[in-house]
Amino acid sequence: MQRQILKGIKIFDFGWAMMGGQATKLLADLGADVVKLESMTHVDFMRTNGFLRSCTSRNDPNDKPYSSWLNTSKYGLAMNTKHPKAKDVIAEYYKWADVVFENFSPGKIDKQGFGYEFAKSVNPDIVFCHASIYGQTGPMSRQAGTDGMGSSVGCHRGLTGWPDRTPVPNSPMVFGDMLTPLVCASGILAALDYRRRTGKGQEIDFAMLDAIAMKSAPLVLDYAANGHVTKRDGNHVPYASPHAAFPCRGDDRWCAIAVYKDEEWQSLCRAMGDPEWCRKEEYRTFEGRKAAQDYIEEQIGKWTADKDPQELMKYLQERGVPAGAVQNLEELIDVDPLLKERKYFVPLDHPVQGVIPHPRPPYMLSKTPADQDTMTAGPWLGEDTFETATRFAGLTDEQFVELDKEGLFV
Amino acid sequence: MDTGREIGNARPPLMSGYRALDLTDPQGYVCGMFLAELGFEVIKVEKPEGDPGRLRYPFIGGSPDKEKGIYWNSYNVDKKGITLNIETEKGRSIFKELVKKSDVVIESFEPGYLDGLGLGYAELSKVNPKIILTSITPFGQDTSRRNYKGGELICDALAGVMDNIGDEDRAPLIEPSDTCTFYANIAAATGTITALYAANLQGEGQHVDVSIEEAAASRNPQGEMSWIFDRKIAKRMGPYSKYGIAKVRTVWECRDGFVNWTLFAGRMGAKGNAALSAWMNEDGLENPLNGIEDWNNFDMSSMTEKELDNWEECIARFFRNHTKKELGEEGAKRNLSATILAGPDDMLRNEHLISRGYWTELEGPDGTVLPHPKYCLLSSETENFTRKRAPFLGEDNDSVYKELGIKTPLKDLKAEGVI
């Protein structure tokens, strides 16, 4: 099978920040030609975010692994879109492209004159994709937003935390910023397949809130059917008990243990040496354990307190009990076998930092995996301006030089 | 944009004409649901006694009932339902007939289970070379931990998700409603559609392998970069977040709940900070933000901890003075950038979602009408909408097996325990 399975898909990409980077990266890593438009006049903040003190400077837009991670396998085009000749050149890219992708604040791309109507006028069957926090329509659509804001409105953040304390965020992790790109990548491929079969392009509105809210379907159904308003409840869930992180030996060390089935409770009791307290008849059923969960979890915590979390996980798993050490990122990346065995981090040659690990998409295709052969590090700002302008937008060398002199390609 | 929401059934979905067989348990329901929304005909294939996920708590009406599980009914909308015992020889041969007429098989069994039945990828691809087999499991198909028992909590723990969430003086926490499993399912759907796109052009399918732990880990690029490049690990810090060096509060108590608001530096925070300061003045509250004139160049990294504490205290007083409704609605007009921490009740009342036609009403298993999310994307050309409740056990046996041309009468197959 041809390795770069999405080769032949052509995307013109206004995407920026995390959501805009990741959405088209997922397609580029498997072969799609993605031209990422940027400009020195308005630098993507993934190129200005200096949070990695050890390897990034304040002013160099090209030394940020953040930008490279989110834009692997793309071409880099630098162009000032406010330049009077930008529209003509963008029209040429639109003629070349199958897909245009953007995630500015809703309305902005139309205001700039590069929206769907313009795109259709030069390329009638183009697939034009918007991504945003709240969507292109509706009263909240014009509000600026972040991952945290989408998570808040979307019934995620407010339900994370202890019942007697303030809800807590999940940062530095994100949810919507990485979930929405998956929906975008799926939708783009689906729309291209639809075009292949019908000849028709379309405009698509992807919204982070729509994607996050889909996850809350069971909570909304429970509320509508039963009047039950789910609240934050620590590590407890309605379908398993006991279900918690238990203290282990050492500083801030924990092991998660879950009992989903009644036979797993029996296994856990045997693994603990069948102490007196767990022999109660009521505990044999989920309902009985759920009713006494605080007491049961306190007793289990006493048993786990002097044990190493990794050894405990192994001991319990060997005895049929679902258990997992609460790993920090050092353990996940350096110790845990999973990401290594699945080659999740792909070493790629970064323009400034040399060979550094980059994540591949979170799925593995058995015959055509995304790896060193299909992926490249993210481009430096404007790395492929000449190449894409001449090869994709069809400019002659002379035209390129002329426009460059006029200050278009910055 | 014109999304055609008012036009009814006039527009087709993106992916009509494709068929997926869904063998999953609760850790894999969402993948098929997402494909069904995009237009796939998704057939949920259950054991004759029903998928154990039907009995996952809670239930519509409260008491256990195979047709009333809330999880089941939420994440199996738009699927057809048949029963088939693939552990019998006849069941396997019927399954292979189904595979011949399908594009995708989704499963979430323990790795090796389908191979053991002679229904692994190697066998299925002999029956249909274009078939995509998508597997959603805690630890993937081919890792040293593949036979460990998983579940949302266990995957969250191992993936470094929990270590980041919670208060420093208590245990690490999970996120609500099986977030990582849900996310892994959308990743599985994306992998599936990617493989299908290629199969249509190259005539060859493949095995899509998704690990819930890996998918969970993929949500944390910033944390992972901090470790890989700076050898630093962010610890959980309650309602605070860390942006660069500054630790700032992101969750605030208001009069009737909580809101999300962050003191950002520079352009990112300029509008919200200015709006907050002006509103604090109108309320006549002590306002240390008053002195700042140029919010575009504001940077809290030069502030002392004592100053930041004082700011936090005054800002907290402001939020406690207002309701969720005020902060959400009036705040939007003022560009405050505060958002309420919604619960399920707030979500259903959210005017923005209502105006976008986000909720649809489907007849529930007991005949009452219940709300469900209607779509995951809006399009000018196609309608990718949820239209049907989750299937009853074996609901579509007659029509699906008839289409397949199965000659043995269904009552005989039933008597033999095949369907």
PDB file of N, CA and C in Angstrom, chain A residues 2 53-54 134 137 140 152 156-157 160 164-165 170-171 174 186 193-194 197 200 202-203 205 210 214-215 218 226 235 239 252 287 317 327-328 334 336 341-342 344 360 364 366-368, chain B residues 16 18 57 59 61 75 121 143-145 149 157-158 169-170 172 174-175 178-179 190 202 204-207 209 214 219 227 229-230 235-236 241 260 342 352 356 358 378-382:
ATOM      1  N   GLN A   2       0.410   2.298  -0.727  1.00  0.00           N
ATOM      2  CA  GLN A   2       1.156   3.557  -0.710  1.00  0.00           C
ATOM      3  C   GLN A   2       1.183   4.084   0.727  1.00  0.00           C
ATOM      4  N   ARG A  53      11.791  27.206  29.078  1.00  0.00           N
ATOM      5  CA  ARG A  53      12.927  28.095  29.338  1.00  0.00           C
ATOM      6  C   ARG A  53      14.237  27.525  28.811  1.00  0.00           C
ATOM      7  N   SER A  54      14.336  26.213  28.795  1.00  0.00           N
ATOM      8  CA  SER A  54      15.645  25.629  28.509  1.00  0.00           C
ATOM      9  C   SER A  54      16.013  25.706  27.035  1.00  0.00           C
ATOM     10  N   TYR A 134     -17.442  28.470  19.764  1.00  0.00           N
ATOM     11  CA  TYR A 134     -18.899  28.364  19.902  1.00  0.00           C
ATOM     12  C   TYR A 134     -19.634  28.177  18.575  1.00  0.00           C
ATOM     13  N   THR A 137     -22.619  30.643  14.209  1.00  0.00           N
ATOM     14  CA  THR A 137     -23.908  31.291  14.445  1.00  0.00           C
ATOM     15  C   THR A 137     -24.256  31.223  15.929  1.00  0.00           C
ATOM     16  N   MET A 140     -23.490  33.491  21.222  1.00  0.00           N
ATOM     17  CA  MET A 140     -22.138  33.500  21.791  1.00  0.00           C
ATOM     18  C   MET A 140     -21.053  33.475  20.720  1.00  0.00           C
ATOM     19  N   SER A 152     -15.874  24.916  30.283  1.00  0.00           N
ATOM     20  CA  SER A 152     -16.761  25.415  31.345  1.00  0.00           C
ATOM     21  C   SER A 152     -18.207  25.393  30.879  1.00  0.00           C
ATOM     22  N   HIS A 156     -18.001  20.346  31.600  1.00  0.00           N
ATOM     23  CA  HIS A 156     -16.825  19.524  31.857  1.00  0.00           C
ATOM     24  C   HIS A 156     -16.115  20.009  33.122  1.00  0.00           C
ATOM     25  N   ARG A 157     -15.686  21.245  33.097  1.00  0.00           N
ATOM     26  CA  ARG A 157     -14.913  21.784  34.226  1.00  0.00           C
ATOM     27  C   ARG A 157     -15.704  21.809  35.523  1.00  0.00           C
ATOM     28  N   THR A 160     -15.630  18.613  37.576  1.00  0.00           N
ATOM     29  CA  THR A 160     -14.348  18.054  37.983  1.00  0.00           C
ATOM     30  C   THR A 160     -14.002  18.626  39.353  1.00  0.00           C
ATOM     31  N   ASP A 164     -17.014  19.093  48.244  1.00  0.00           N
ATOM     32  CA  ASP A 164     -16.934  20.147  49.263  1.00  0.00           C
ATOM     33  C   ASP A 164     -15.904  21.225  48.925  1.00  0.00           C
ATOM     34  N   ARG A 165     -15.365  21.196  47.716  1.00  0.00           N
ATOM     35  CA  ARG A 165     -14.359  22.182  47.327  1.00  0.00           C
ATOM     36  C   ARG A 165     -14.726  22.833  46.003  1.00  0.00           C
ATOM     37  N   ASN A 170      -8.205  21.248  34.388  1.00  0.00           N
ATOM     38  CA  ASN A 170      -7.334  20.109  34.084  1.00  0.00           C
ATOM     39  C   ASN A 170      -6.000  20.561  33.505  1.00  0.00           C
ATOM     40  N   SER A 171      -5.705  21.863  33.574  1.00  0.00           N
ATOM     41  CA  SER A 171      -4.491  22.362  32.923  1.00  0.00           C
ATOM     42  C   SER A 171      -3.229  21.772  33.571  1.00  0.00           C
ATOM     43  N   VAL A 174      -5.482  19.791  27.901  1.00  0.00           N
ATOM     44  CA  VAL A 174      -6.624  20.413  27.249  1.00  0.00           C
ATOM     45  C   VAL A 174      -7.615  19.312  26.871  1.00  0.00           C
ATOM     46  N   SER A 186     -11.973  14.320  10.721  1.00  0.00           N
ATOM     47  CA  SER A 186     -12.997  13.373  10.253  1.00  0.00           C
ATOM     48  C   SER A 186     -13.928  14.049   9.258  1.00  0.00           C
ATOM     49  N   ASP A 193     -14.839  12.850   0.621  1.00  0.00           N
ATOM     50  CA  ASP A 193     -15.440  11.635   0.100  1.00  0.00           C
ATOM     51  C   ASP A 193     -16.796  11.953  -0.533  1.00  0.00           C
ATOM     52  N   TYR A 194     -17.539  12.835   0.128  1.00  0.00           N
ATOM     53  CA  TYR A 194     -18.846  13.257  -0.402  1.00  0.00           C
ATOM     54  C   TYR A 194     -18.648  13.953  -1.753  1.00  0.00           C
ATOM     55  N   ARG A 197     -18.011  11.606  -4.554  1.00  0.00           N
ATOM     56  CA  ARG A 197     -19.172  10.852  -5.024  1.00  0.00           C
ATOM     57  C   ARG A 197     -20.245  11.731  -5.659  1.00  0.00           C
ATOM     58  N   LYS A 200     -19.861  17.762  -5.262  1.00  0.00           N
ATOM     59  CA  LYS A 200     -20.244  18.987  -4.555  1.00  0.00           C
ATOM     60  C   LYS A 200     -19.323  19.329  -3.393  1.00  0.00           C
ATOM     61  N   GLN A 202     -18.691  22.135  -0.003  1.00  0.00           N
ATOM     62  CA  GLN A 202     -19.581  22.673   1.020  1.00  0.00           C
ATOM     63  C   GLN A 202     -18.819  23.512   2.033  1.00  0.00           C
ATOM     64  N   GLU A 203     -19.600  24.219   2.857  1.00  0.00           N
ATOM     65  CA  GLU A 203     -19.033  25.000   3.958  1.00  0.00           C
ATOM     66  C   GLU A 203     -19.377  24.283   5.258  1.00  0.00           C
ATOM     67  N   ASP A 205     -19.133  24.113   9.590  1.00  0.00           N
ATOM     68  CA  ASP A 205     -18.991  24.874  10.833  1.00  0.00           C
ATOM     69  C   ASP A 205     -18.682  23.874  11.962  1.00  0.00           C
ATOM     70  N   ASP A 210     -19.949  22.239  20.523  1.00  0.00           N
ATOM     71  CA  ASP A 210     -20.768  21.134  19.992  1.00  0.00           C
ATOM     72  C   ASP A 210     -20.105  19.787  20.272  1.00  0.00           C
ATOM     73  N   MET A 214     -21.419  16.879  23.186  1.00  0.00           N
ATOM     74  CA  MET A 214     -21.787  15.525  22.786  1.00  0.00           C
ATOM     75  C   MET A 214     -21.406  14.524  23.890  1.00  0.00           C
ATOM     76  N   LYS A 215     -20.277  14.796  24.556  1.00  0.00           N
ATOM     77  CA  LYS A 215     -19.844  13.896  25.632  1.00  0.00           C
ATOM     78  C   LYS A 215     -20.834  13.896  26.790  1.00  0.00           C
ATOM     79  N   PRO A 218     -25.136  11.640  28.308  1.00  0.00           N
ATOM     80  CA  PRO A 218     -25.747  10.867  29.398  1.00  0.00           C
ATOM     81  C   PRO A 218     -26.170  11.751  30.585  1.00  0.00           C
ATOM     82  N   ASN A 226     -34.775  11.875  34.702  1.00  0.00           N
ATOM     83  CA  ASN A 226     -34.884  11.582  36.132  1.00  0.00           C
ATOM     84  C   ASN A 226     -34.832  12.828  37.016  1.00  0.00           C
ATOM     85  N   ASN A 235     -13.693  11.064  42.771  1.00  0.00           N
ATOM     86  CA  ASN A 235     -13.420  10.006  41.798  1.00  0.00           C
ATOM     87  C   ASN A 235     -14.571   9.011  41.669  1.00  0.00           C
ATOM     88  N   TYR A 239     -21.351   3.938  38.063  1.00  0.00           N
ATOM     89  CA  TYR A 239     -21.416   2.560  37.554  1.00  0.00           C
ATOM     90  C   TYR A 239     -20.363   1.614  38.139  1.00  0.00           C
ATOM     91  N   ASP A 252       3.264  11.710  47.858  1.00  0.00           N
ATOM     92  CA  ASP A 252       2.248  11.935  46.830  1.00  0.00           C
ATOM     93  C   ASP A 252       2.201  10.787  45.805  1.00  0.00           C
ATOM     94  N   GLU A 287     -24.740  -2.518  44.415  1.00  0.00           N
ATOM     95  CA  GLU A 287     -25.561  -1.620  45.219  1.00  0.00           C
ATOM     96  C   GLU A 287     -25.062  -1.569  46.661  1.00  0.00           C
ATOM     97  N   GLN A 317      -3.339  -6.544  39.178  1.00  0.00           N
ATOM     98  CA  GLN A 317      -3.684  -6.955  37.810  1.00  0.00           C
ATOM     99  C   GLN A 317      -3.492  -8.469  37.639  1.00  0.00           C
ATOM    100  N   GLN A 327       0.519   7.804  37.398  1.00  0.00           N
ATOM    101  CA  GLN A 327       1.858   8.143  36.926  1.00  0.00           C
ATOM    102  C   GLN A 327       1.981   9.642  36.675  1.00  0.00           C
ATOM    103  N   ASN A 328       3.158  10.191  36.974  1.00  0.00           N
ATOM    104  CA  ASN A 328       3.386  11.557  36.535  1.00  0.00           C
ATOM    105  C   ASN A 328       4.012  11.491  35.138  1.00  0.00           C
ATOM    106  N   ASP A 334       9.195   8.327  30.384  1.00  0.00           N
ATOM    107  CA  ASP A 334      10.506   7.675  30.494  1.00  0.00           C
ATOM    108  C   ASP A 334      10.443   6.224  30.974  1.00  0.00           C
ATOM    109  N   ASP A 336       7.119   4.140  31.604  1.00  0.00           N
ATOM    110  CA  ASP A 336       5.996   3.351  31.120  1.00  0.00           C
ATOM    111  C   ASP A 336       6.302   2.776  29.730  1.00  0.00           C
ATOM    112  N   GLU A 341       6.445   1.440  23.183  1.00  0.00           N
ATOM    113  CA  GLU A 341       6.115   0.277  22.352  1.00  0.00           C
ATOM    114  C   GLU A 341       5.257   0.665  21.156  1.00  0.00           C
ATOM    115  N   ARG A 342       4.425   1.681  21.362  1.00  0.00           N
ATOM    116  CA  ARG A 342       3.547   2.115  20.265  1.00  0.00           C
ATOM    117  C   ARG A 342       4.180   3.233  19.429  1.00  0.00           C
ATOM    118  N   TYR A 344       4.829   6.294  19.978  1.00  0.00           N
ATOM    119  CA  TYR A 344       3.974   7.487  19.950  1.00  0.00           C
ATOM    120  C   TYR A 344       4.784   8.742  19.626  1.00  0.00           C
ATOM    121  N   ARG A 360       2.766  11.614  17.104  1.00  0.00           N
ATOM    122  CA  ARG A 360       1.987  11.282  15.907  1.00  0.00           C
ATOM    123  C   ARG A 360       0.497  11.357  16.276  1.00  0.00           C
ATOM    124  N   MET A 364      -3.251   4.220  15.357  1.00  0.00           N
ATOM    125  CA  MET A 364      -2.222   3.533  14.575  1.00  0.00           C
ATOM    126  C   MET A 364      -2.883   2.770  13.436  1.00  0.00           C
ATOM    127  N   SER A 366      -2.361  -0.085  10.753  1.00  0.00           N
ATOM    128  CA  SER A 366      -1.419  -1.212  10.728  1.00  0.00           C
ATOM    129  C   SER A 366      -0.514  -1.210   9.495  1.00  0.00           C
ATOM    130  N   LYS A 367      -1.039  -0.828   8.323  1.00  0.00           N
ATOM    131  CA  LYS A 367      -0.223  -0.902   7.110  1.00  0.00           C
ATOM    132  C   LYS A 367       0.455   0.415   6.774  1.00  0.00           C
ATOM    133  N   THR A 368      -0.121   1.512   7.250  1.00  0.00           N
ATOM    134  CA  THR A 368       0.433   2.818   6.872  1.00  0.00           C
ATOM    135  C   THR A 368       0.560   3.727   8.092  1.00  0.00           C
TER     136      THR A 368
ATOM    137  N   SER B  16     -23.406   8.682   3.712  1.00  0.00           N
ATOM    138  CA  SER B  16     -24.435   7.661   3.512  1.00  0.00           C
ATOM    139  C   SER B  16     -23.911   6.616   2.531  1.00  0.00           C
ATOM    140  N   TYR B  18     -22.280   3.866   3.537  1.00  0.00           N
ATOM    141  CA  TYR B  18     -21.276   3.027   4.210  1.00  0.00           C
ATOM    142  C   TYR B  18     -21.928   2.263   5.360  1.00  0.00           C
ATOM    143  N   TYR B  57     -25.197   1.434  35.159  1.00  0.00           N
ATOM    144  CA  TYR B  57     -25.947   2.467  35.878  1.00  0.00           C
ATOM    145  C   TYR B  57     -25.614   3.839  35.306  1.00  0.00           C
ATOM    146  N   PHE B  59     -30.183   4.451  35.297  1.00  0.00           N
ATOM    147  CA  PHE B  59     -31.263   4.049  34.388  1.00  0.00           C
ATOM    148  C   PHE B  59     -32.369   5.102  34.335  1.00  0.00           C
ATOM    149  N   GLY B  61     -35.741   6.191  34.947  1.00  0.00           N
ATOM    150  CA  GLY B  61     -36.695   5.678  35.935  1.00  0.00           C
ATOM    151  C   GLY B  61     -36.018   5.099  37.170  1.00  0.00           C
ATOM    152  N   TYR B  75     -25.341   6.786  23.938  1.00  0.00           N
ATOM    153  CA  TYR B  75     -24.235   6.620  22.995  1.00  0.00           C
ATOM    154  C   TYR B  75     -24.491   5.562  21.910  1.00  0.00           C
ATOM    155  N   TYR B 121      -8.187  -9.602  12.148  1.00  0.00           N
ATOM    156  CA  TYR B 121      -8.055  -8.847  10.902  1.00  0.00           C
ATOM    157  C   TYR B 121      -7.629  -9.733   9.734  1.00  0.00           C
ATOM    158  N   THR B 143       1.027  -4.443  22.967  1.00  0.00           N
ATOM    159  CA  THR B 143       1.946  -3.904  23.975  1.00  0.00           C
ATOM    160  C   THR B 143       2.072  -4.906  25.118  1.00  0.00           C
ATOM    161  N   SER B 144       3.094  -4.712  25.938  1.00  0.00           N
ATOM    162  CA  SER B 144       3.311  -5.680  27.016  1.00  0.00           C
ATOM    163  C   SER B 144       2.182  -5.637  28.052  1.00  0.00           C
ATOM    164  N   ARG B 145       1.459  -4.537  28.109  1.00  0.00           N
ATOM    165  CA  ARG B 145       0.353  -4.447  29.075  1.00  0.00           C
ATOM    166  C   ARG B 145      -1.012  -4.707  28.434  1.00  0.00           C
ATOM    167  N   LYS B 149      -6.294  -5.178  32.834  1.00  0.00           N
ATOM    168  CA  LYS B 149      -7.670  -4.667  32.839  1.00  0.00           C
ATOM    169  C   LYS B 149      -7.644  -3.147  32.841  1.00  0.00           C
ATOM    170  N   ALA B 157      -5.240   7.200  35.184  1.00  0.00           N
ATOM    171  CA  ALA B 157      -4.141   7.137  36.154  1.00  0.00           C
ATOM    172  C   ALA B 157      -2.815   6.944  35.427  1.00  0.00           C
ATOM    173  N   LEU B 158      -2.765   5.977  34.547  1.00  0.00           N
ATOM    174  CA  LEU B 158      -1.504   5.651  33.876  1.00  0.00           C
ATOM    175  C   LEU B 158      -1.067   6.732  32.895  1.00  0.00           C
ATOM    176  N   ASP B 169      -3.652  18.774  48.509  1.00  0.00           N
ATOM    177  CA  ASP B 169      -3.706  18.036  49.776  1.00  0.00           C
ATOM    178  C   ASP B 169      -4.629  16.818  49.724  1.00  0.00           C
ATOM    179  N   ARG B 170      -5.129  16.506  48.537  1.00  0.00           N
ATOM    180  CA  ARG B 170      -5.995  15.317  48.433  1.00  0.00           C
ATOM    181  C   ARG B 170      -5.567  14.456  47.253  1.00  0.00           C
ATOM    182  N   PRO B 172      -5.355  12.641  43.606  1.00  0.00           N
ATOM    183  CA  PRO B 172      -5.553  13.108  42.226  1.00  0.00           C
ATOM    184  C   PRO B 172      -6.943  12.708  41.733  1.00  0.00           C
ATOM    185  N   ILE B 174     -10.114  12.323  38.504  1.00  0.00           N
ATOM    186  CA  ILE B 174     -10.512  12.125  37.108  1.00  0.00           C
ATOM    187  C   ILE B 174     -11.412  13.274  36.657  1.00  0.00           C
ATOM    188  N   GLU B 175     -11.669  13.311  35.350  1.00  0.00           N
ATOM    189  CA  GLU B 175     -12.632  14.259  34.788  1.00  0.00           C
ATOM    190  C   GLU B 175     -13.991  13.557  34.683  1.00  0.00           C
ATOM    191  N   ASP B 178     -16.386  10.006  31.778  1.00  0.00           N
ATOM    192  CA  ASP B 178     -15.480   9.172  30.975  1.00  0.00           C
ATOM    193  C   ASP B 178     -14.846   9.929  29.804  1.00  0.00           C
ATOM    194  N   THR B 179     -14.227  11.032  30.153  1.00  0.00           N
ATOM    195  CA  THR B 179     -13.687  11.938  29.144  1.00  0.00           C
ATOM    196  C   THR B 179     -12.669  11.275  28.217  1.00  0.00           C
ATOM    197  N   THR B 190     -11.781   8.933  13.702  1.00  0.00           N
ATOM    198  CA  THR B 190     -10.924   9.664  12.759  1.00  0.00           C
ATOM    199  C   THR B 190      -9.979   8.698  12.051  1.00  0.00           C
ATOM    200  N   GLN B 202      -7.298   2.866  -2.817  1.00  0.00           N
ATOM    201  CA  GLN B 202      -6.281   1.843  -3.037  1.00  0.00           C
ATOM    202  C   GLN B 202      -6.825   0.421  -2.982  1.00  0.00           C
ATOM    203  N   GLU B 204      -7.681  -1.397  -0.486  1.00  0.00           N
ATOM    204  CA  GLU B 204      -7.166  -2.243   0.591  1.00  0.00           C
ATOM    205  C   GLU B 204      -7.485  -1.624   1.960  1.00  0.00           C
ATOM    206  N   GLY B 205      -8.038  -2.423   2.844  1.00  0.00           N
ATOM    207  CA  GLY B 205      -8.314  -1.933   4.191  1.00  0.00           C
ATOM    208  C   GLY B 205      -7.154  -2.193   5.125  1.00  0.00           C
ATOM    209  N   GLN B 206      -7.317  -1.877   6.397  1.00  0.00           N
ATOM    210  CA  GLN B 206      -6.284  -2.183   7.388  1.00  0.00           C
ATOM    211  C   GLN B 206      -6.873  -2.204   8.796  1.00  0.00           C
ATOM    212  N   HIS B 207      -6.010  -2.436   9.779  1.00  0.00           N
ATOM    213  CA  HIS B 207      -6.427  -2.543  11.171  1.00  0.00           C
ATOM    214  C   HIS B 207      -6.090  -1.232  11.875  1.00  0.00           C
ATOM    215  N   ASP B 209      -5.775   0.736  15.280  1.00  0.00           N
ATOM    216  CA  ASP B 209      -5.507   0.316  16.657  1.00  0.00           C
ATOM    217  C   ASP B 209      -5.445   1.553  17.552  1.00  0.00           C
ATOM    218  N   GLU B 214      -3.078   5.878  25.488  1.00  0.00           N
ATOM    219  CA  GLU B 214      -2.310   6.736  24.579  1.00  0.00           C
ATOM    220  C   GLU B 214      -3.127   7.967  24.167  1.00  0.00           C
ATOM    221  N   ARG B 219      -3.608  14.332  24.961  1.00  0.00           N
ATOM    222  CA  ARG B 219      -4.260  15.608  25.284  1.00  0.00           C
ATOM    223  C   ARG B 219      -3.356  16.537  26.073  1.00  0.00           C
ATOM    224  N   TRP B 227       8.204  18.233  30.444  1.00  0.00           N
ATOM    225  CA  TRP B 227       9.086  17.175  30.934  1.00  0.00           C
ATOM    226  C   TRP B 227      10.222  16.913  29.938  1.00  0.00           C
ATOM    227  N   PHE B 229      11.594  18.695  27.493  1.00  0.00           N
ATOM    228  CA  PHE B 229      12.581  19.738  27.212  1.00  0.00           C
ATOM    229  C   PHE B 229      13.104  20.455  28.464  1.00  0.00           C
ATOM    230  N   ASP B 230      12.232  20.649  29.457  1.00  0.00           N
ATOM    231  CA  ASP B 230      12.647  21.410  30.645  1.00  0.00           C
ATOM    232  C   ASP B 230      12.839  20.537  31.883  1.00  0.00           C
ATOM    233  N   LYS B 235       2.446  20.091  38.861  1.00  0.00           N
ATOM    234  CA  LYS B 235       1.648  19.360  39.836  1.00  0.00           C
ATOM    235  C   LYS B 235       0.257  19.963  39.906  1.00  0.00           C
ATOM    236  N   ARG B 236      -0.687  19.163  40.396  1.00  0.00           N
ATOM    237  CA  ARG B 236      -2.046  19.684  40.523  1.00  0.00           C
ATOM    238  C   ARG B 236      -2.069  20.826  41.534  1.00  0.00           C
ATOM    239  N   SER B 241      -4.265  27.704  37.529  1.00  0.00           N
ATOM    240  CA  SER B 241      -3.552  27.203  36.361  1.00  0.00           C
ATOM    241  C   SER B 241      -2.245  27.956  36.268  1.00  0.00           C
ATOM    242  N   ASN B 260     -15.584  30.574  35.295  1.00  0.00           N
ATOM    243  CA  ASN B 260     -14.207  30.466  34.829  1.00  0.00           C
ATOM    244  C   ASN B 260     -13.762  31.860  34.382  1.00  0.00           C
ATOM    245  N   ALA B 342     -21.020  25.225  33.709  1.00  0.00           N
ATOM    246  CA  ALA B 342     -22.368  24.707  33.509  1.00  0.00           C
ATOM    247  C   ALA B 342     -22.516  23.284  34.030  1.00  0.00           C
ATOM    248  N   HIS B 352     -27.554  29.801  23.539  1.00  0.00           N
ATOM    249  CA  HIS B 352     -26.710  29.693  22.350  1.00  0.00           C
ATOM    250  C   HIS B 352     -26.906  28.326  21.674  1.00  0.00           C
ATOM    251  N   ARG B 356     -28.800  27.362  18.005  1.00  0.00           N
ATOM    252  CA  ARG B 356     -28.140  26.590  16.944  1.00  0.00           C
ATOM    253  C   ARG B 356     -28.848  25.256  16.676  1.00  0.00           C
ATOM    254  N   TYR B 358     -29.158  22.746  18.728  1.00  0.00           N
ATOM    255  CA  TYR B 358     -28.260  21.662  19.129  1.00  0.00           C
ATOM    256  C   TYR B 358     -28.980  20.451  19.710  1.00  0.00           C
ATOM    257  N   LEU B 378     -21.994  21.357  11.516  1.00  0.00           N
ATOM    258  CA  LEU B 378     -23.060  21.883  10.670  1.00  0.00           C
ATOM    259  C   LEU B 378     -22.484  22.145   9.286  1.00  0.00           C
ATOM    260  N   SER B 379     -23.307  21.900   8.275  1.00  0.00           N
ATOM    261  CA  SER B 379     -22.805  22.016   6.918  1.00  0.00           C
ATOM    262  C   SER B 379     -23.841  22.669   6.015  1.00  0.00           C
ATOM    263  N   SER B 380     -23.351  23.375   4.989  1.00  0.00           N
ATOM    264  CA  SER B 380     -24.252  24.054   4.066  1.00  0.00           C
ATOM    265  C   SER B 380     -24.913  23.087   3.086  1.00  0.00           C
ATOM    266  N   GLU B 381     -24.364  21.883   2.972  1.00  0.00           N
ATOM    267  CA  GLU B 381     -24.794  20.968   1.915  1.00  0.00           C
ATOM    268  C   GLU B 381     -25.424  19.690   2.468  1.00  0.00           C
ATOM    269  N   THR B 382     -24.985  19.289   3.646  1.00  0.00           N
ATOM    270  CA  THR B 382     -25.407  17.989   4.177  1.00  0.00           C
ATOM    271  C   THR B 382     -26.004  18.141   5.576  1.00  0.00           C
TER     272      THR B 382
END
